[in-house]
Amino acid sequence: MEIRIEGVSRYYYSEGKTIKALDDVNLTIAANQIFTLLGPSGCGKTTLLRCIVGLEMPDTGQISIGGEVVWSKVAGISVPPEKRGLGMVFQTYAIWPHMSVFDNVAYPLQVRGMPKARIRDKVADTLRFVQLEGFERRPATKLSGGQQQRVALARALVAEPKVILFDEPLSNLDAKLREETRKELRAFLGKLKITAVYVTHDRVEALALSDSIAVMRAGQIVEVGTPKKIYFDADHRFVADFIGRANLIPARVRSHEGGFTIVESALGTVACEQRDVALGSEATLCIRPEFIRIVAGTAQAAHNLVNGRVDSLVFVGEAYEVEIRVGDVLLLAKVSADVTLAEGSAVSFTLEPAHCLLVAI
Ligand code: ATP
């Protein structure tokens, strides 16, 4: 089911001030995708999710799910949450500790008055799907965090929703379990033909899980794209910076030559992936630490050979994190652990133009 959000704003009033939790949001979430709302704390992710669910009434705009208008300020339409055909998984597991796994999952069907035999079959199917077969009689408290999260997922899926919504569902799990559960969730959702809207402020989770990501800031959508587009080819500095570690260096556009955009910067003249930017304009050069390639000896490179000095060197297991000083700029590089470097020594590196991204200031 496609979700369409048109001109949606939500204001809060607190201590004489207006807080624009959502500020004229327009967004189309394609059917059968895992779509993530990503952004810093307070940017409006949860408010947008709650507007889709129907727990929050927008001040302006319209929301449609699968072509049906579920909210319209102008037309005075407000479909209640239980009639929107949605399933929801929250940050807190929101499963009932005093109930068994079976009762937790059966609950949404019991309140609909479904016959008992049918409930038994549907719960069994859903528990098999989330790999909790045989756990029916177990009290919900006697499960691991990851298993409890799967019970919450089963309960959200059992009534066969058209859309499933997740609000930071993994944030209570420890790092290792979070990684495993993320993989499972991706596999479960891949098997279902369902639209999933996922809220997180964890960029790795967003990259690993999503088909599309919308990056939000201060109640607005800044950019929407696939994980790779957002990571490698963002249009906005805020997005490039938020989605991963990046060296951001002021630059001025000098020319467009041989398929590259050439800029002047504190690193000298740098050939970048071509961008449609005006000559003389100011931009930000974005270089990810993993794309700084150290070269040994007196190397030659077709483009972007830069000399600097190793300022600091930190071994982090799979790599060195190296700070390299070039004039006034301190660059962070992630360098293979088998490269020999020493603090204070001279170092040369190259920058592949394809990984020298120009973003708006
Ligand atoms: P987090 O990642 O911290 O959960 P978020 O991106 O989900 O943040 P929201 O919870 O949607 O952000 O909040 C958006 C803005 O609206 C914030 O500035 C928040 O303080 C404000 N806000 C949310 N709920 C209320 C409320 N009931 N009354 C007043 N302000 C609110």
XYZ file of C-alpha atoms and ligand atoms in Angstrom:
392
model
C 0.000 0.000 0.000
C 1.310 3.418 -0.914
C 1.245 6.126 1.744
C 0.876 9.693 0.571
C 1.500 12.656 2.849
C 0.585 16.045 1.450
C 1.216 19.394 3.098
C 1.139 17.933 6.613
C 2.053 20.252 9.492
C 1.750 19.644 13.207
C 2.303 22.441 15.694
C 2.679 22.286 19.448
C 2.288 25.255 21.739
C 4.467 25.360 24.795
C 5.491 28.243 27.091
C 4.057 30.838 24.696
C 6.028 29.464 21.744
C 4.973 27.534 18.632
C 6.971 24.373 17.950
C 6.742 23.231 14.334
C 7.104 19.481 14.924
C 6.121 18.953 11.279
C 6.436 21.796 8.816
C 4.628 21.231 5.494
C 5.775 17.647 4.918
C 5.209 16.141 1.454
C 6.216 12.530 1.040
C 5.198 9.470 -0.959
C 6.108 6.084 0.511
C 5.985 3.459 -2.236
C 4.142 0.186 -1.634
C 6.023 -2.853 -0.285
C 9.149 -0.929 0.672
C 11.043 -0.597 3.919
C 10.975 3.169 4.263
C 12.965 4.811 7.060
C 12.491 8.205 8.660
C 15.948 9.170 9.907
C 17.070 12.290 11.718
C 18.384 13.767 14.943
C 16.380 13.784 18.148
C 13.428 16.164 17.999
C 13.282 16.444 14.179
C 9.681 15.154 14.031
C 10.059 11.450 13.111
C 7.757 10.115 15.824
C 5.214 12.872 15.239
C 5.031 11.939 11.540
C 4.641 8.240 12.389
C 1.892 9.058 14.905
C 0.086 11.150 12.270
C 0.146 8.159 9.873
C -1.172 5.863 12.626
C -3.878 8.335 13.622
C -2.681 8.941 17.192
C -1.873 12.534 16.285
C -4.044 15.028 14.387
C -2.136 17.203 11.926
C -2.962 20.931 11.788
C -2.858 20.995 7.977
C -2.772 18.628 5.022
C -3.926 15.211 3.948
C -2.783 11.601 4.464
C -3.839 8.680 2.246
C -3.113 4.979 2.694
C -3.582 2.773 -0.361
C -5.554 5.524 -2.097
C -7.984 6.001 0.814
C -7.875 9.381 2.528
C -7.483 8.700 6.266
C -6.945 12.293 7.294
C -7.909 15.551 5.622
C -8.091 18.841 7.429
C -10.025 20.520 4.611
C -12.478 17.656 3.998
C -12.849 16.967 7.735
C -11.860 13.287 7.357
C -10.356 11.471 10.349
C -10.315 7.662 10.183
C -9.636 6.262 13.698
C -6.365 4.306 14.205
C -8.032 0.872 14.499
C -9.725 1.361 11.105
C -6.507 2.256 9.238
C -5.344 -1.370 8.841
C -1.939 -0.803 10.418
C 0.352 -2.823 12.696
C 2.788 -1.149 15.048
C 5.978 -2.145 16.882
C 7.286 0.232 19.539
C 10.602 0.925 21.220
C 9.442 -0.591 24.484
C 8.469 -4.137 23.630
C 4.879 -3.350 24.573
C 4.089 -6.992 25.144
C 2.146 -7.980 28.238
C 4.482 -9.617 30.758
C 1.719 -11.440 32.648
C 0.534 -13.209 29.486
C 1.944 -16.152 27.550
C 3.425 -15.750 24.092
C 0.215 -17.208 22.622
C -2.056 -14.781 24.471
C 0.082 -11.809 23.528
C -0.088 -12.656 19.836
C -3.741 -13.752 19.922
C -4.974 -10.544 21.557
C -5.597 -8.437 18.395
C -7.679 -11.291 16.947
C -9.609 -11.897 20.198
C -10.721 -8.248 20.370
C -12.083 -8.674 16.841
C -14.123 -11.650 18.024
C -12.489 -14.162 15.664
C -13.479 -17.821 16.303
C -11.072 -19.682 18.615
C -9.959 -22.377 16.144
C -9.131 -19.741 13.533
C -7.154 -17.715 16.120
C -5.140 -20.838 17.006
C -4.207 -21.410 13.363
C -3.304 -17.812 12.658
C -1.173 -17.473 15.810
C 0.612 -20.735 14.972
C 1.341 -19.506 11.415
C 2.630 -16.156 12.643
C 4.824 -17.677 15.372
C 6.286 -20.051 12.786
C 7.025 -17.059 10.568
C 8.963 -15.233 13.313
C 10.652 -18.512 14.323
C 8.987 -18.811 17.738
C 7.268 -22.106 17.091
C 6.983 -24.100 20.333
C 7.121 -20.961 22.543
C 3.293 -20.609 22.786
C 2.973 -21.397 26.511
C 6.119 -19.549 27.638
C 5.425 -16.462 29.838
C 6.513 -13.406 27.860
C 8.962 -12.379 30.604
C 10.904 -15.630 30.227
C 12.191 -14.691 26.793
C 15.344 -12.936 25.666
C 15.116 -9.300 24.487
C 15.349 -10.412 20.852
C 12.605 -13.018 21.327
C 10.357 -10.464 23.047
C 10.861 -8.172 20.089
C 9.802 -11.029 17.778
C 6.635 -11.516 19.869
C 5.899 -7.807 19.378
C 6.456 -8.257 15.642
C 4.183 -11.337 15.574
C 1.453 -9.400 17.388
C 1.724 -6.557 14.871
C 1.569 -8.994 11.929
C -1.101 -11.443 13.079
C -4.034 -9.337 11.896
C -2.421 -9.037 8.428
C -2.000 -5.270 8.347
C -1.570 -3.377 5.076
C 1.238 -1.345 6.578
C 3.527 -1.955 9.547
C 5.126 0.883 11.495
C 8.195 0.672 13.711
C 9.264 3.312 16.239
C 12.905 2.657 17.206
C 12.072 -1.017 17.839
C 15.653 -2.140 18.467
C 16.905 0.625 20.721
C 16.464 -1.385 23.938
C 18.654 -4.242 22.696
C 22.403 -4.434 23.236
C 24.666 -3.788 20.233
C 25.209 -7.402 19.189
C 21.576 -8.427 19.562
C 20.522 -5.278 17.724
C 22.642 -6.306 14.764
C 21.221 -9.845 14.719
C 17.630 -8.683 15.158
C 18.113 -6.114 12.391
C 19.163 -8.891 10.004
C 16.191 -11.050 11.023
C 13.795 -8.165 10.627
C 15.111 -7.405 7.143
C 14.629 -11.083 6.216
C 11.088 -11.205 7.702
C 10.015 -8.013 5.968
C 11.583 -9.153 2.681
C 9.340 -12.236 2.759
C 6.167 -10.250 3.421
C 4.698 -8.089 0.731
C 4.045 -5.173 3.044
C 4.862 -1.490 3.361
C 7.043 -0.853 6.414
C 7.715 2.598 7.859
C 10.629 2.595 10.266
C 11.739 5.396 12.598
C 15.300 5.583 13.862
C 18.068 8.026 14.654
C 20.660 5.270 14.115
C 22.247 5.807 10.707
C 23.762 2.296 10.455
C 20.361 0.754 11.165
C 18.800 2.966 8.492
C 21.468 2.061 5.925
C 21.321 -1.672 6.669
C 17.559 -2.056 6.729
C 15.972 0.340 4.272
C 14.987 0.415 0.641
C 14.556 4.193 0.952
C 15.539 6.723 3.591
C 14.034 10.152 4.241
C 16.405 12.347 6.230
C 14.531 14.872 8.397
C 15.573 18.066 10.126
C 13.488 20.503 12.169
C 10.120 19.160 11.007
C 11.044 18.968 7.330
C 12.195 16.291 4.897
C 15.649 17.310 3.660
C 16.298 14.505 1.189
C 14.903 11.112 0.144
C 16.909 8.351 -1.549
C 18.251 4.820 -1.460
C 20.865 4.119 1.238
C 23.645 4.260 -1.372
C 22.397 7.523 -2.861
C 22.179 9.124 0.582
C 25.610 7.852 1.651
C 27.623 8.359 -1.546
C 25.778 11.057 -3.403
C 23.828 13.288 -1.028
C 22.708 16.672 -2.317
C 22.847 18.428 1.062
C 25.691 18.948 3.484
C 23.440 18.145 6.445
C 22.566 14.750 4.934
C 26.166 13.889 3.968
C 27.278 14.754 7.495
C 24.442 12.999 9.331
C 24.596 9.679 7.459
C 28.262 8.959 8.144
C 31.600 10.371 9.147
C 32.760 12.889 6.593
C 35.511 15.455 6.082
C 33.712 18.623 5.033
C 35.944 21.237 3.441
C 34.930 24.617 2.016
C 35.629 24.837 -1.723
C 35.138 27.188 -4.687
C 34.239 25.897 -8.148
C 36.980 26.770 -10.677
C 36.087 24.889 -13.866
C 34.429 21.897 -15.453
C 37.078 19.915 -17.329
C 37.421 16.410 -18.771
C 34.283 15.136 -17.056
C 35.240 16.553 -13.638
C 34.305 19.601 -11.629
C 37.544 21.241 -10.473
C 37.535 23.120 -7.162
C 40.029 25.128 -5.134
C 40.152 24.220 -1.467
C 42.470 24.055 1.528
C 43.663 20.725 0.070
C 44.682 22.529 -3.134
C 43.073 21.908 -6.511
C 40.765 18.902 -6.358
C 39.024 17.101 -9.247
C 35.546 16.026 -8.152
C 32.728 13.971 -9.573
C 31.045 16.331 -12.039
C 28.221 18.407 -10.614
C 25.999 20.988 -12.170
C 27.295 23.941 -10.118
C 28.072 27.460 -11.333
C 31.677 28.553 -11.843
C 32.900 30.664 -8.928
C 30.209 29.340 -6.582
C 31.001 28.083 -3.108
C 30.343 24.491 -2.123
C 31.411 21.926 0.437
C 33.791 19.148 -0.530
C 32.742 15.932 1.227
C 35.303 13.128 1.571
C 34.551 9.980 3.591
C 37.472 8.722 5.755
C 37.532 5.317 4.017
C 38.249 6.897 0.628
C 41.509 8.560 1.597
C 44.142 6.261 0.073
C 47.649 6.424 1.528
C 50.388 6.054 -1.100
C 53.927 4.903 -0.395
C 57.110 6.708 -1.529
C 57.114 9.196 -4.391
C 53.836 8.234 -5.971
C 52.234 9.653 -9.059
C 48.513 9.929 -9.493
C 46.311 11.087 -12.335
C 44.320 13.239 -9.912
C 44.305 14.602 -6.417
C 47.679 13.684 -4.931
C 47.920 15.508 -1.586
C 50.802 15.780 0.889
C 50.293 16.090 4.628
C 51.602 15.018 8.006
C 50.272 12.360 10.399
C 48.860 14.232 13.383
C 47.491 11.275 15.317
C 47.115 7.558 14.847
C 44.583 5.363 16.653
C 44.360 1.596 16.208
C 40.681 0.534 16.251
C 41.046 -3.150 15.393
C 40.080 -3.499 11.762
C 41.784 -0.213 10.799
C 43.776 2.806 11.875
C 41.978 6.084 12.307
C 44.497 8.644 11.210
C 44.280 12.409 11.496
C 46.266 14.002 8.695
C 47.140 17.675 8.775
C 47.166 19.493 5.438
C 47.777 23.196 6.090
C 44.955 24.357 8.346
C 42.798 21.295 7.708
C 42.753 18.169 9.847
C 41.420 15.232 7.820
C 40.193 11.959 9.281
C 41.271 8.885 7.307
C 40.413 5.236 7.874
C 43.423 3.243 6.803
C 44.055 -0.495 6.581
C 45.813 -1.790 9.717
C 48.703 -3.180 7.645
C 49.833 0.260 6.406
C 52.939 1.477 8.259
C 52.542 5.024 9.535
C 54.041 7.024 12.374
C 52.784 10.090 14.197
C 54.614 13.210 12.980
C 55.797 11.668 9.703
C 55.057 12.998 6.219
C 52.338 11.185 4.319
C 50.911 11.348 0.788
C 47.436 10.274 -0.210
C 45.133 10.295 -3.205
C 41.470 11.088 -3.480
C 39.465 9.316 -6.158
C 37.352 12.008 -7.941
C 34.318 9.671 -7.803
C 34.525 9.917 -3.995
C 35.063 13.686 -3.867
C 31.489 14.792 -3.535
C 30.396 18.417 -3.833
C 27.392 19.343 -1.723
C 25.579 22.619 -1.239
C 27.067 24.742 1.567
P 13.375 11.447 19.140
O 14.333 10.785 18.178
O 14.083 12.131 20.268
O 12.250 10.561 19.557
P 11.700 12.753 17.108
O 12.442 13.087 15.859
O 10.854 11.541 17.088
O 12.722 12.695 18.329
P 9.294 14.154 17.891
O 9.052 13.336 19.101
O 8.444 13.924 16.707
O 10.834 14.031 17.458
O 9.203 15.700 18.320
C 9.301 16.771 17.386
C 9.292 18.097 18.125
O 8.014 18.303 18.723
C 10.295 18.199 19.250
O 10.804 19.507 19.273
C 9.483 17.909 20.491
O 10.033 18.542 21.618
C 8.137 18.497 20.120
N 7.014 17.798 20.769
C 6.660 16.496 20.600
N 5.555 16.201 21.330
C 5.212 17.339 21.969
C 4.158 17.696 22.871
N 3.227 16.816 23.234
N 4.123 18.978 23.334
C 5.037 19.889 22.956
N 6.056 19.626 22.100
C 6.152 18.369 21.617
